Short mmCIF file of C-alpha atoms and ligand atoms in Angstrom, two decimals:
data_model
loop_
_atom_site.label_atom_id
_atom_site.label_comp_id
_atom_site.label_asym_id
_atom_site.label_seq_id
_atom_site.Cartn_x
_atom_site.Cartn_y
_atom_site.Cartn_z
CA UNK A 1 24.40 3.58 -130.46
CA UNK A 2 20.88 4.92 -131.62
CA UNK A 3 17.85 5.30 -129.20
CA UNK A 4 16.12 2.13 -130.82
CA UNK A 5 18.46 0.01 -128.63
CA UNK A 6 16.53 1.22 -125.68
CA UNK A 7 13.29 -0.21 -127.21
CA UNK A 8 11.12 2.82 -126.16
CA UNK A 9 7.26 2.86 -126.82
CA UNK A 10 6.44 3.54 -130.38
CA UNK A 11 4.79 7.16 -128.86
CA UNK A 12 7.89 7.95 -127.30
CA UNK A 13 10.00 7.36 -130.13
CA UNK A 14 8.21 9.34 -132.25
CA UNK A 15 8.72 11.87 -129.62
CA UNK A 16 12.31 11.95 -129.90
CA UNK A 17 12.17 11.85 -133.60
CA UNK A 18 9.90 14.85 -133.54
CA UNK A 19 12.20 16.75 -131.46
CA UNK A 20 15.24 16.17 -133.99
CA UNK A 21 17.47 13.49 -131.65
CA UNK A 22 19.25 11.43 -133.89
CA UNK A 23 21.63 9.74 -131.17
CA UNK A 24 21.81 9.70 -127.49
CA UNK A 25 24.16 11.64 -125.57
CA UNK A 26 26.80 9.65 -123.16
CA UNK A 27 24.72 10.65 -120.20
CA UNK A 28 21.57 9.20 -122.06
CA UNK A 29 23.72 6.02 -122.98
CA UNK A 30 24.62 5.42 -119.52
CA UNK A 31 21.72 6.51 -117.48
CA UNK A 32 18.71 5.60 -119.69
CA UNK A 33 19.48 1.51 -119.04
CA UNK A 34 19.95 1.96 -115.41
CA UNK A 35 17.17 4.28 -115.04
CA UNK A 36 14.53 1.77 -116.98
CA UNK A 37 16.14 -0.70 -114.78
CA UNK A 38 14.68 1.12 -112.01
CA UNK A 39 17.57 1.87 -110.26
CA UNK A 40 18.78 4.89 -108.37
CA UNK A 41 21.40 7.03 -110.12
CA UNK A 42 23.77 9.67 -108.99
CA UNK A 43 24.60 11.60 -112.26
CA UNK A 44 27.37 14.01 -112.30
CA UNK A 45 26.82 16.19 -115.02
CA UNK A 46 26.00 19.69 -116.00
CA UNK A 47 23.38 21.32 -118.19
CA UNK A 48 24.02 20.97 -121.71
CA UNK A 49 25.04 17.47 -121.67
CA UNK A 50 21.41 16.33 -122.34
CA UNK A 51 20.54 15.23 -119.00
CA UNK A 52 16.96 16.28 -118.96
CA UNK A 53 15.87 13.75 -121.36
CA UNK A 54 18.12 11.31 -120.23
CA UNK A 55 15.70 10.99 -117.06
CA UNK A 56 12.49 12.16 -118.56
CA UNK A 57 12.55 9.71 -121.54
CA UNK A 58 12.86 6.23 -118.94
CA UNK A 59 9.74 8.15 -116.74
CA UNK A 60 7.56 8.66 -119.75
CA UNK A 61 8.29 4.93 -120.64
CA UNK A 62 7.78 3.62 -117.06
CA UNK A 63 4.24 5.83 -116.83
CA UNK A 64 3.19 4.48 -120.57
CA UNK A 65 2.05 1.36 -117.86
CA UNK A 66 -0.04 2.04 -114.77
CA UNK A 67 -2.37 4.40 -113.54
CA UNK A 68 -2.66 8.07 -114.67
CA UNK A 69 -3.78 11.32 -113.38
CA UNK A 70 -2.04 11.22 -109.95
CA UNK A 71 1.53 12.46 -109.47
CA UNK A 72 4.13 9.73 -109.79
CA UNK A 73 6.96 11.58 -110.78
CA UNK A 74 8.64 14.57 -108.50
CA UNK A 75 11.08 17.02 -110.36
CA UNK A 76 12.96 19.61 -108.01
CA UNK A 77 14.91 21.91 -109.57
CA UNK A 78 16.48 25.51 -108.36
CA UNK A 79 15.38 27.75 -110.54
CA UNK A 80 11.73 28.53 -112.49
CA UNK A 81 13.84 28.85 -115.95
CA UNK A 82 15.31 25.52 -115.67
CA UNK A 83 11.55 24.03 -114.11
CA UNK A 84 10.21 25.40 -117.29
CA UNK A 85 12.73 23.95 -119.65
CA UNK A 86 12.05 20.27 -118.12
CA UNK A 87 8.64 20.72 -118.37
CA UNK A 88 9.02 21.77 -122.32
CA UNK A 89 11.07 18.82 -122.72
CA UNK A 90 8.59 16.59 -120.84
CA UNK A 91 5.83 17.89 -123.07
CA UNK A 92 7.62 17.61 -126.32
CA UNK A 93 8.95 14.19 -125.84
CA UNK A 94 5.59 12.84 -124.54
CA UNK A 95 3.40 14.43 -126.90
CA UNK A 96 2.13 11.14 -128.64
CA UNK A 97 1.76 9.86 -124.88
CA UNK A 98 -1.15 10.71 -122.67
CA UNK A 99 1.12 11.75 -119.73
CA UNK A 100 0.62 15.29 -118.72
CA UNK A 101 3.05 17.26 -116.90
CA UNK A 102 2.87 20.78 -114.72
CA UNK A 103 5.06 22.73 -113.21
CA UNK A 104 5.11 24.11 -109.82
CA UNK A 105 7.00 27.47 -108.99
CA UNK A 106 6.83 30.95 -107.16
CA UNK A 107 6.61 34.35 -108.51
CA UNK A 108 3.65 33.68 -110.28
CA UNK A 109 0.02 33.14 -109.53
CA UNK A 110 -1.32 29.71 -107.83
CA UNK A 111 -4.32 29.69 -109.98
CA UNK A 112 -3.20 28.09 -113.12
CA UNK A 113 -1.20 25.38 -111.14
CA UNK A 114 -3.74 24.52 -108.92
CA UNK A 115 -5.78 23.72 -111.87
CA UNK A 116 -3.20 21.51 -113.18
CA UNK A 117 -2.74 20.08 -110.29
CA UNK A 118 -7.03 19.28 -109.97
CA UNK A 119 -7.25 18.28 -113.58
CA UNK A 120 -4.65 15.54 -112.67
CA UNK A 121 -0.87 15.20 -113.76
CA UNK A 122 1.44 12.26 -114.10
CA UNK A 123 4.81 14.52 -113.78
CA UNK A 124 5.34 17.67 -111.55
CA UNK A 125 8.42 20.10 -112.03
CA UNK A 126 9.12 22.20 -109.10
CA UNK A 127 10.81 24.43 -107.57
CA UNK A 128 11.30 23.81 -103.59
CA UNK A 129 9.35 26.77 -102.22
CA UNK A 130 6.14 26.76 -103.85
CA UNK A 131 6.16 22.89 -103.74
CA UNK A 132 6.32 22.88 -100.04
CA UNK A 133 3.36 25.81 -99.95
CA UNK A 134 1.09 23.12 -101.94
CA UNK A 135 2.19 20.44 -99.85
CA UNK A 136 1.32 22.19 -96.60
CA UNK A 137 -1.97 23.46 -98.19
CA UNK A 138 -3.08 19.98 -98.95
CA UNK A 139 -3.30 20.89 -102.79
CA UNK A 140 -0.91 18.26 -103.93
CA UNK A 141 -0.60 14.78 -103.10
CA UNK A 142 2.75 13.19 -103.21
CA UNK A 143 1.84 9.89 -101.78
CA UNK A 144 2.10 7.83 -105.19
CA UNK A 145 5.01 9.25 -106.36
CA UNK A 146 7.50 6.36 -107.78
CA UNK A 147 10.37 8.66 -108.98
CA UNK A 148 12.04 11.65 -107.61
CA UNK A 149 14.35 13.33 -109.85
CA UNK A 150 16.55 16.16 -107.70
CA UNK A 151 17.91 18.30 -110.70
CA UNK A 152 20.94 20.57 -110.03
CA UNK A 153 21.21 19.47 -106.55
CA UNK A 154 24.57 21.78 -105.69
CA UNK A 155 22.85 24.74 -107.13
CA UNK A 156 19.75 24.26 -104.72
CA UNK A 157 22.47 23.81 -101.92
CA UNK A 158 24.08 27.11 -103.15
CA UNK A 159 20.31 28.83 -102.97
CA UNK A 160 19.73 27.40 -99.68
CA UNK A 161 17.08 24.87 -100.29
CA UNK A 162 18.86 22.03 -98.43
CA UNK A 163 16.29 22.51 -95.86
CA UNK A 164 13.52 22.60 -98.07
CA UNK A 165 14.48 19.27 -99.73
CA UNK A 166 14.80 17.74 -96.74
CA UNK A 167 11.01 18.85 -95.77
CA UNK A 168 9.96 17.62 -98.77
CA UNK A 169 11.53 14.15 -98.59
CA UNK A 170 9.31 13.44 -95.51
CA UNK A 171 6.14 13.68 -97.76
CA UNK A 172 7.13 11.20 -100.24
CA UNK A 173 6.77 7.43 -100.50
CA UNK A 174 10.36 5.80 -98.93
CA UNK A 175 9.63 3.12 -101.64
CA UNK A 176 10.62 4.83 -104.75
CA UNK A 177 13.28 5.39 -107.60
CA UNK A 178 15.98 8.47 -107.02
CA UNK A 179 17.66 10.13 -109.44
CA UNK A 180 20.08 12.86 -108.37
CA UNK A 181 22.15 15.24 -110.64
CA UNK A 182 24.63 17.36 -109.79
CA UNK A 183 27.37 19.17 -111.54
CA UNK A 184 29.71 19.14 -109.03
CA UNK A 185 29.91 16.83 -106.05
CA UNK A 186 31.35 18.96 -102.83
CA UNK A 187 31.24 16.88 -99.43
CA UNK A 188 27.62 18.47 -98.61
CA UNK A 189 25.89 17.20 -101.97
CA UNK A 190 27.70 14.21 -101.33
CA UNK A 191 26.25 13.40 -97.97
CA UNK A 192 22.69 14.46 -99.17
CA UNK A 193 23.27 11.67 -101.83
CA UNK A 194 24.16 9.12 -99.65
CA UNK A 195 21.37 10.02 -97.60
CA UNK A 196 18.37 9.23 -100.10
CA UNK A 197 20.09 7.06 -102.78
CA UNK A 198 20.22 3.05 -102.65
CA UNK A 199 23.08 1.43 -104.39
CA UNK A 200 23.12 3.99 -107.15
CA UNK A 201 24.59 3.59 -110.63
CA UNK A 202 26.84 6.43 -110.85
CA UNK A 203 26.94 8.07 -113.84
CA UNK A 204 29.73 10.65 -114.60
CA UNK A 205 30.03 12.90 -117.54
CA UNK A 206 33.22 15.00 -117.90
CA UNK A 207 32.97 18.68 -119.52
CA UNK A 208 33.23 17.29 -123.09
CA UNK A 209 30.17 18.30 -124.61
CA UNK A 210 31.32 22.39 -124.30
CA UNK A 211 35.10 21.53 -124.73
CA UNK A 212 34.71 19.96 -128.05
CA UNK A 213 33.23 22.98 -129.86
CA UNK A 214 34.14 25.87 -128.06
CA UNK A 215 37.36 27.85 -128.11
CA UNK A 216 38.90 29.86 -125.66
CA UNK A 217 40.62 33.20 -125.77
CA UNK A 218 41.95 35.87 -123.27
CA UNK A 219 41.84 39.51 -123.79
CA UNK A 220 44.01 41.08 -120.99
CA UNK A 221 42.52 44.66 -120.24
CA UNK A 222 42.84 47.26 -117.81
CA UNK A 223 39.72 47.20 -115.17
CA UNK A 224 38.74 50.47 -116.22
CA UNK A 225 38.49 50.12 -120.01
CA UNK A 226 36.80 46.74 -119.94
CA UNK A 227 33.50 48.18 -121.12
CA UNK A 228 35.26 49.91 -124.03
CA UNK A 229 37.15 46.83 -125.12
CA UNK A 230 33.93 45.13 -125.03
CA UNK A 231 31.88 47.71 -127.22
CA UNK A 232 34.90 47.48 -129.55
CA UNK A 233 34.76 43.87 -129.82
CA UNK A 234 31.13 43.86 -130.01
CA UNK A 235 31.36 45.98 -133.08
CA UNK A 236 34.29 44.09 -134.41
CA UNK A 237 32.84 40.43 -134.20
CA UNK A 238 29.18 41.54 -134.75
CA UNK A 239 26.73 40.74 -131.96
CA UNK A 240 24.86 37.53 -132.86
CA UNK A 241 23.97 35.60 -129.69
CA UNK A 242 26.43 36.85 -127.06
CA UNK A 243 26.12 36.07 -123.19
CA UNK A 244 28.21 38.45 -121.16
CA UNK A 245 28.99 37.32 -117.31
CA UNK A 246 29.62 39.80 -114.68
CA UNK A 247 30.67 39.29 -111.08
CA UNK A 248 27.52 41.40 -109.48
CA UNK A 249 23.93 42.31 -110.19
CA UNK A 250 25.17 45.77 -109.95
CA UNK A 251 27.43 45.41 -112.74
CA UNK A 252 25.39 43.22 -114.96
CA UNK A 253 22.57 46.47 -114.77
CA UNK A 254 25.10 48.87 -115.70
CA UNK A 255 26.60 47.10 -118.30
CA UNK A 256 23.64 46.14 -120.00
CA UNK A 257 22.64 50.09 -119.96
CA UNK A 258 25.85 50.77 -121.30
CA UNK A 259 25.45 48.51 -124.20
CA UNK A 260 22.46 49.70 -124.94
CA UNK A 261 23.53 53.34 -125.04
CA UNK A 262 26.49 51.84 -127.24
CA UNK A 263 23.62 51.06 -129.93
CA UNK A 264 23.72 47.08 -129.09
CA UNK A 265 20.07 45.44 -128.24
CA UNK A 266 21.20 44.10 -124.71
CA UNK A 267 19.58 43.17 -121.62
CA UNK A 268 20.44 42.42 -118.30
CA UNK A 269 19.51 39.00 -116.44
CA UNK A 270 20.21 39.19 -112.73
CA UNK A 271 18.68 38.33 -109.56
CA UNK A 272 17.12 41.59 -108.48
CA UNK A 273 15.01 41.56 -111.33
CA UNK A 274 11.28 40.45 -110.98
CA UNK A 275 9.91 37.20 -112.74
CA UNK A 276 8.42 38.82 -115.46
CA UNK A 277 11.40 40.98 -116.25
CA UNK A 278 13.67 38.11 -116.04
CA UNK A 279 11.36 35.95 -118.51
CA UNK A 280 10.85 39.22 -120.67
CA UNK A 281 14.94 39.20 -121.13
CA UNK A 282 15.12 35.53 -121.26
CA UNK A 283 12.59 35.37 -124.00
CA UNK A 284 14.05 38.37 -125.63
CA UNK A 285 17.23 36.83 -125.78
CA UNK A 286 15.83 33.49 -127.12
CA UNK A 287 14.03 35.16 -130.00
CA UNK A 288 16.59 37.36 -131.16
CA UNK A 289 15.07 40.65 -129.90
CA UNK A 290 18.18 41.21 -127.76
CA UNK A 291 21.54 40.36 -129.29
CA UNK A 292 23.30 40.68 -126.09
CA UNK A 293 22.03 39.22 -122.52
CA UNK A 294 24.55 40.68 -119.59
CA UNK A 295 24.09 38.15 -116.64
CA UNK A 296 25.20 36.93 -113.15
CA UNK A 297 26.13 33.47 -112.42
CA UNK A 298 23.07 32.22 -110.62
CA UNK A 299 20.53 34.28 -112.65
CA UNK A 300 22.19 32.21 -116.39
CA UNK A 301 21.82 28.94 -114.77
CA UNK A 302 19.63 27.13 -116.38
CA UNK A 303 18.90 28.94 -119.05
CA UNK A 304 18.83 27.05 -122.59
CA UNK A 305 19.62 29.24 -125.55
CA UNK A 306 21.24 26.81 -128.10
CA UNK A 307 22.27 29.18 -130.62
CA UNK A 308 24.76 31.59 -128.17
CA UNK A 309 27.63 32.41 -130.24
CA UNK A 310 29.93 33.80 -127.57
CA UNK A 311 30.23 33.96 -123.95
CA UNK A 312 32.37 36.67 -122.76
CA UNK A 313 33.59 36.83 -119.13
CA UNK A 314 33.71 40.47 -118.70
CA UNK A 315 34.71 39.74 -114.90
CA UNK A 316 36.90 36.58 -114.14
CA UNK A 317 34.90 33.73 -112.41
CA UNK A 318 35.38 33.32 -108.99
CA UNK A 319 36.14 29.54 -109.66
CA UNK A 320 36.95 27.04 -112.11
CA UNK A 321 33.73 25.16 -111.98
CA UNK A 322 31.92 28.75 -112.49
CA UNK A 323 34.17 29.14 -115.57
CA UNK A 324 32.91 25.70 -117.28
CA UNK A 325 29.40 26.37 -116.59
CA UNK A 326 29.63 29.70 -117.98
CA UNK A 327 31.26 28.37 -121.37
CA UNK A 328 29.00 25.30 -121.11
CA UNK A 329 26.17 27.54 -122.16
CA UNK A 330 28.06 28.16 -125.85
CA UNK A 331 28.96 25.41 -128.29
CA UNK A 332 26.04 23.48 -127.75
CA UNK A 333 23.86 20.97 -129.78
CA UNK A 334 25.96 20.85 -132.59
CA UNK A 335 27.51 24.37 -133.08
CA UNK A 336 30.64 25.99 -132.37
CA UNK A 337 31.53 28.60 -129.91
CA UNK A 338 33.63 31.09 -128.54
CA UNK A 339 34.53 31.60 -124.82
CA UNK A 340 36.35 35.45 -124.59
CA UNK A 341 37.59 36.32 -120.91
CA UNK A 342 38.47 39.76 -119.97
CA UNK A 343 41.45 39.58 -117.75
CA UNK A 344 42.85 42.36 -115.76
CA UNK A 345 45.27 42.71 -112.86
CA UNK A 346 45.06 40.15 -110.11
CA UNK A 347 43.59 37.63 -112.20
CA UNK A 348 46.48 35.76 -113.02
CA UNK A 349 45.98 32.99 -110.72
CA UNK A 350 42.38 32.12 -111.68
CA UNK A 351 43.79 32.15 -115.38
CA UNK A 352 46.33 29.64 -114.38
CA UNK A 353 43.97 27.36 -112.23
CA UNK A 354 41.66 27.23 -115.59
CA UNK A 355 44.18 26.74 -117.87
CA UNK A 356 45.37 23.49 -115.91
CA UNK A 357 42.04 22.11 -115.81
CA UNK A 358 41.48 23.02 -119.77
CA UNK A 359 45.24 21.24 -120.03
CA UNK A 360 46.68 24.03 -122.34
CA UNK A 361 47.15 27.45 -122.36
CA UNK A 362 44.50 30.08 -123.33
CA UNK A 363 45.34 32.05 -126.47
CA UNK A 364 46.02 35.69 -125.81
CA UNK A 365 44.12 37.82 -128.22
CA UNK A 366 44.22 41.60 -128.72
CA UNK A 367 41.33 43.55 -130.24
CA UNK A 368 42.98 45.30 -133.07
CA UNK A 369 41.06 48.48 -133.33
CA UNK A 370 41.21 49.42 -129.70
CA UNK A 371 43.37 51.94 -128.11
CA UNK A 372 45.04 50.28 -125.02
CA UNK A 373 46.98 53.55 -123.90
CA UNK A 374 50.17 52.65 -122.17
CA UNK A 375 48.77 49.10 -121.44
CA UNK A 376 50.51 46.20 -123.01
CA UNK A 377 48.49 43.16 -122.95
CA UNK A 378 51.30 40.78 -123.77
CA UNK A 379 53.16 41.98 -121.05
CA UNK A 380 50.37 41.83 -118.34
CA UNK A 381 49.46 38.14 -119.34
CA UNK A 382 52.13 36.42 -121.64
CA UNK A 383 51.34 33.37 -123.65
CA UNK A 384 52.45 30.59 -121.71
CA UNK A 385 54.29 27.43 -123.16
CA UNK A 386 51.86 24.44 -123.97
CA UNK A 387 51.38 22.07 -121.01
CA UNK A 388 50.30 18.28 -121.28
CA UNK A 389 46.85 17.79 -120.02
CA UNK A 390 46.27 16.37 -116.59
CA UNK A 391 45.63 12.58 -116.78
CA UNK A 392 42.13 12.01 -115.81
CA UNK A 393 40.99 15.67 -117.21
CA UNK A 394 38.37 15.06 -119.78
CA UNK A 395 38.25 18.90 -120.54
CA UNK A 396 39.96 20.03 -123.25
CA UNK A 397 40.44 23.34 -125.17
CA UNK A 398 39.98 23.26 -128.64
CA UNK A 399 40.61 26.04 -130.89
CA UNK A 400 38.09 24.57 -133.93
CA UNK A 401 36.36 21.13 -134.43
CA UNK A 402 32.71 19.86 -134.99
CA UNK A 403 30.86 18.89 -131.86
CA UNK A 404 30.39 15.23 -131.11
CA UNK A 405 29.32 13.82 -127.66
CA UNK A 406 32.56 12.18 -127.36
CA UNK A 407 32.55 10.07 -123.95
CA UNK A 408 35.42 10.42 -121.40
CA UNK A 409 32.80 8.86 -119.09
CA UNK A 410 32.36 5.96 -116.60
CA UNK A 411 29.54 4.25 -115.13
CA UNK A 412 29.96 3.17 -111.30
CA UNK A 413 27.82 1.06 -109.38
CA UNK A 414 28.96 2.20 -105.76
CA UNK A 415 28.78 5.64 -104.56
CA UNK A 416 32.01 7.26 -103.53
CA UNK A 417 32.72 7.68 -99.94
CA UNK A 418 31.44 10.72 -98.40
CA UNK A 419 33.65 13.95 -99.03
CA UNK A 420 35.80 12.12 -101.76
CA UNK A 421 36.45 14.56 -105.21
CA UNK A 422 34.83 17.79 -105.41
CA UNK A 423 34.92 18.12 -109.10
CA UNK A 424 34.25 16.00 -112.36
CA UNK A 425 35.96 13.10 -114.08
P1 LIG B 1 20.09 19.35 -121.12
O1 LIG B 1 21.60 18.81 -120.87
O2 LIG B 1 19.19 18.69 -120.90
O3 LIG B 1 19.93 20.96 -120.84
O4 LIG B 1 20.54 19.41 -123.04
C1 LIG B 1 20.93 20.40 -123.45
C2 LIG B 1 20.40 20.54 -124.95
O5 LIG B 1 20.78 19.51 -125.81
C3 LIG B 1 19.08 20.89 -124.93
O6 LIG B 1 18.90 21.90 -126.08
C4 LIG B 1 18.62 19.33 -125.86
O7 LIG B 1 17.31 19.76 -126.47
C5 LIG B 1 19.90 18.76 -126.44
N1 LIG B 1 19.71 17.42 -126.50
C6 LIG B 1 19.39 16.57 -125.61
N2 LIG B 1 19.78 15.40 -125.99
C7 LIG B 1 20.19 15.75 -127.35
C8 LIG B 1 20.36 14.49 -128.30
N3 LIG B 1 20.44 13.03 -127.98
N4 LIG B 1 20.71 15.08 -129.46
C9 LIG B 1 21.14 16.13 -129.77
N5 LIG B 1 21.09 17.26 -128.84
C10 LIG B 1 20.53 16.85 -127.60
#
């Protein structure tokens, strides 16, 4: 399938060409036609699947007609980074149109946001808190909103934004198109979706994109030797663009400091940092000034750096979902990536759960030049025999291969009952 089959306005087609997309991703193939028809959509997909363009392109198409300079689409996102990315995608894809987008989020001065809103914009990409500020002070008019997008709804729920979202909904016209995206569908999110969507088309994308291009490896190591092992790994592999995950903000800060002392250009990215500090870390990583970014799960959500070569789980993630989110940061946009997990005593159960989801064992590896002392990596986590993939799971572990967004996807026209299912396909 090509983008031509959607018959986009030539100005939008030019935007698609300018950003270099040649073919739609599965979520775009499935979501764009139904959004163009004006239907509500429940999209079960995570960042990295191309979901931003899946909703932005039909919105741009819709706004090539009708009035300009009033807020006709509201996109609500959990973090400033994600809001900025959506805004940037809108600007890039809509460059040849007259459609304008503005961001609205806290932690920065209101002035530029107010001027943009006063000048008039059609698309507002906002985080819930600051958006409500503007609503309450009467500086934004949401009465003309035709399309509402809730992006990363599960993350917004995690961050405690659910009451804010319900408040925002009260200020929107009831007749509108609603596009609801979430990486996971726990019952709370399912209930929210059911309460705000009308006869939605469900577009569900498995974790295909990262799986096709990401290879997985497990590095057994005692807890107290993790930092030294990581330093050796980085020296051996060469730190090109490495994203390291830790369990806590404190560990992210300390590890980044240790890596810097060890001679690597590293920065932390964690929730205790101020917005300018976070932005400096993300920009520095994107530009290549920092080769290693040490992040917590929440802080790393939404960062989009297509060239990440390695994701390293310094600490085991708490859930299989967290693992898939973390490694979804690499192997993107036609590049291959590697997901390395440092495993210590006590991590066995989570490893087995991840392997069950992947449908195959993760390869055990040992770092050749590292002195493990009396620790025997092969004994702590022996290599299991290959298992057959679980039916219905689209997520596969591969050791090599080129990326193609191969669909293991489905489009349903009716929502599942509340509480049904908590994962992806
Ligand atoms: P998203 O899931 O929206 O965060 O997109 C993930 C990455 O995929 C971004 O870097 C997009 O620019 C890129 N992308 C989106 N759509 C396409 C496409 N059709 N072809 C190639 N890359 C894409």
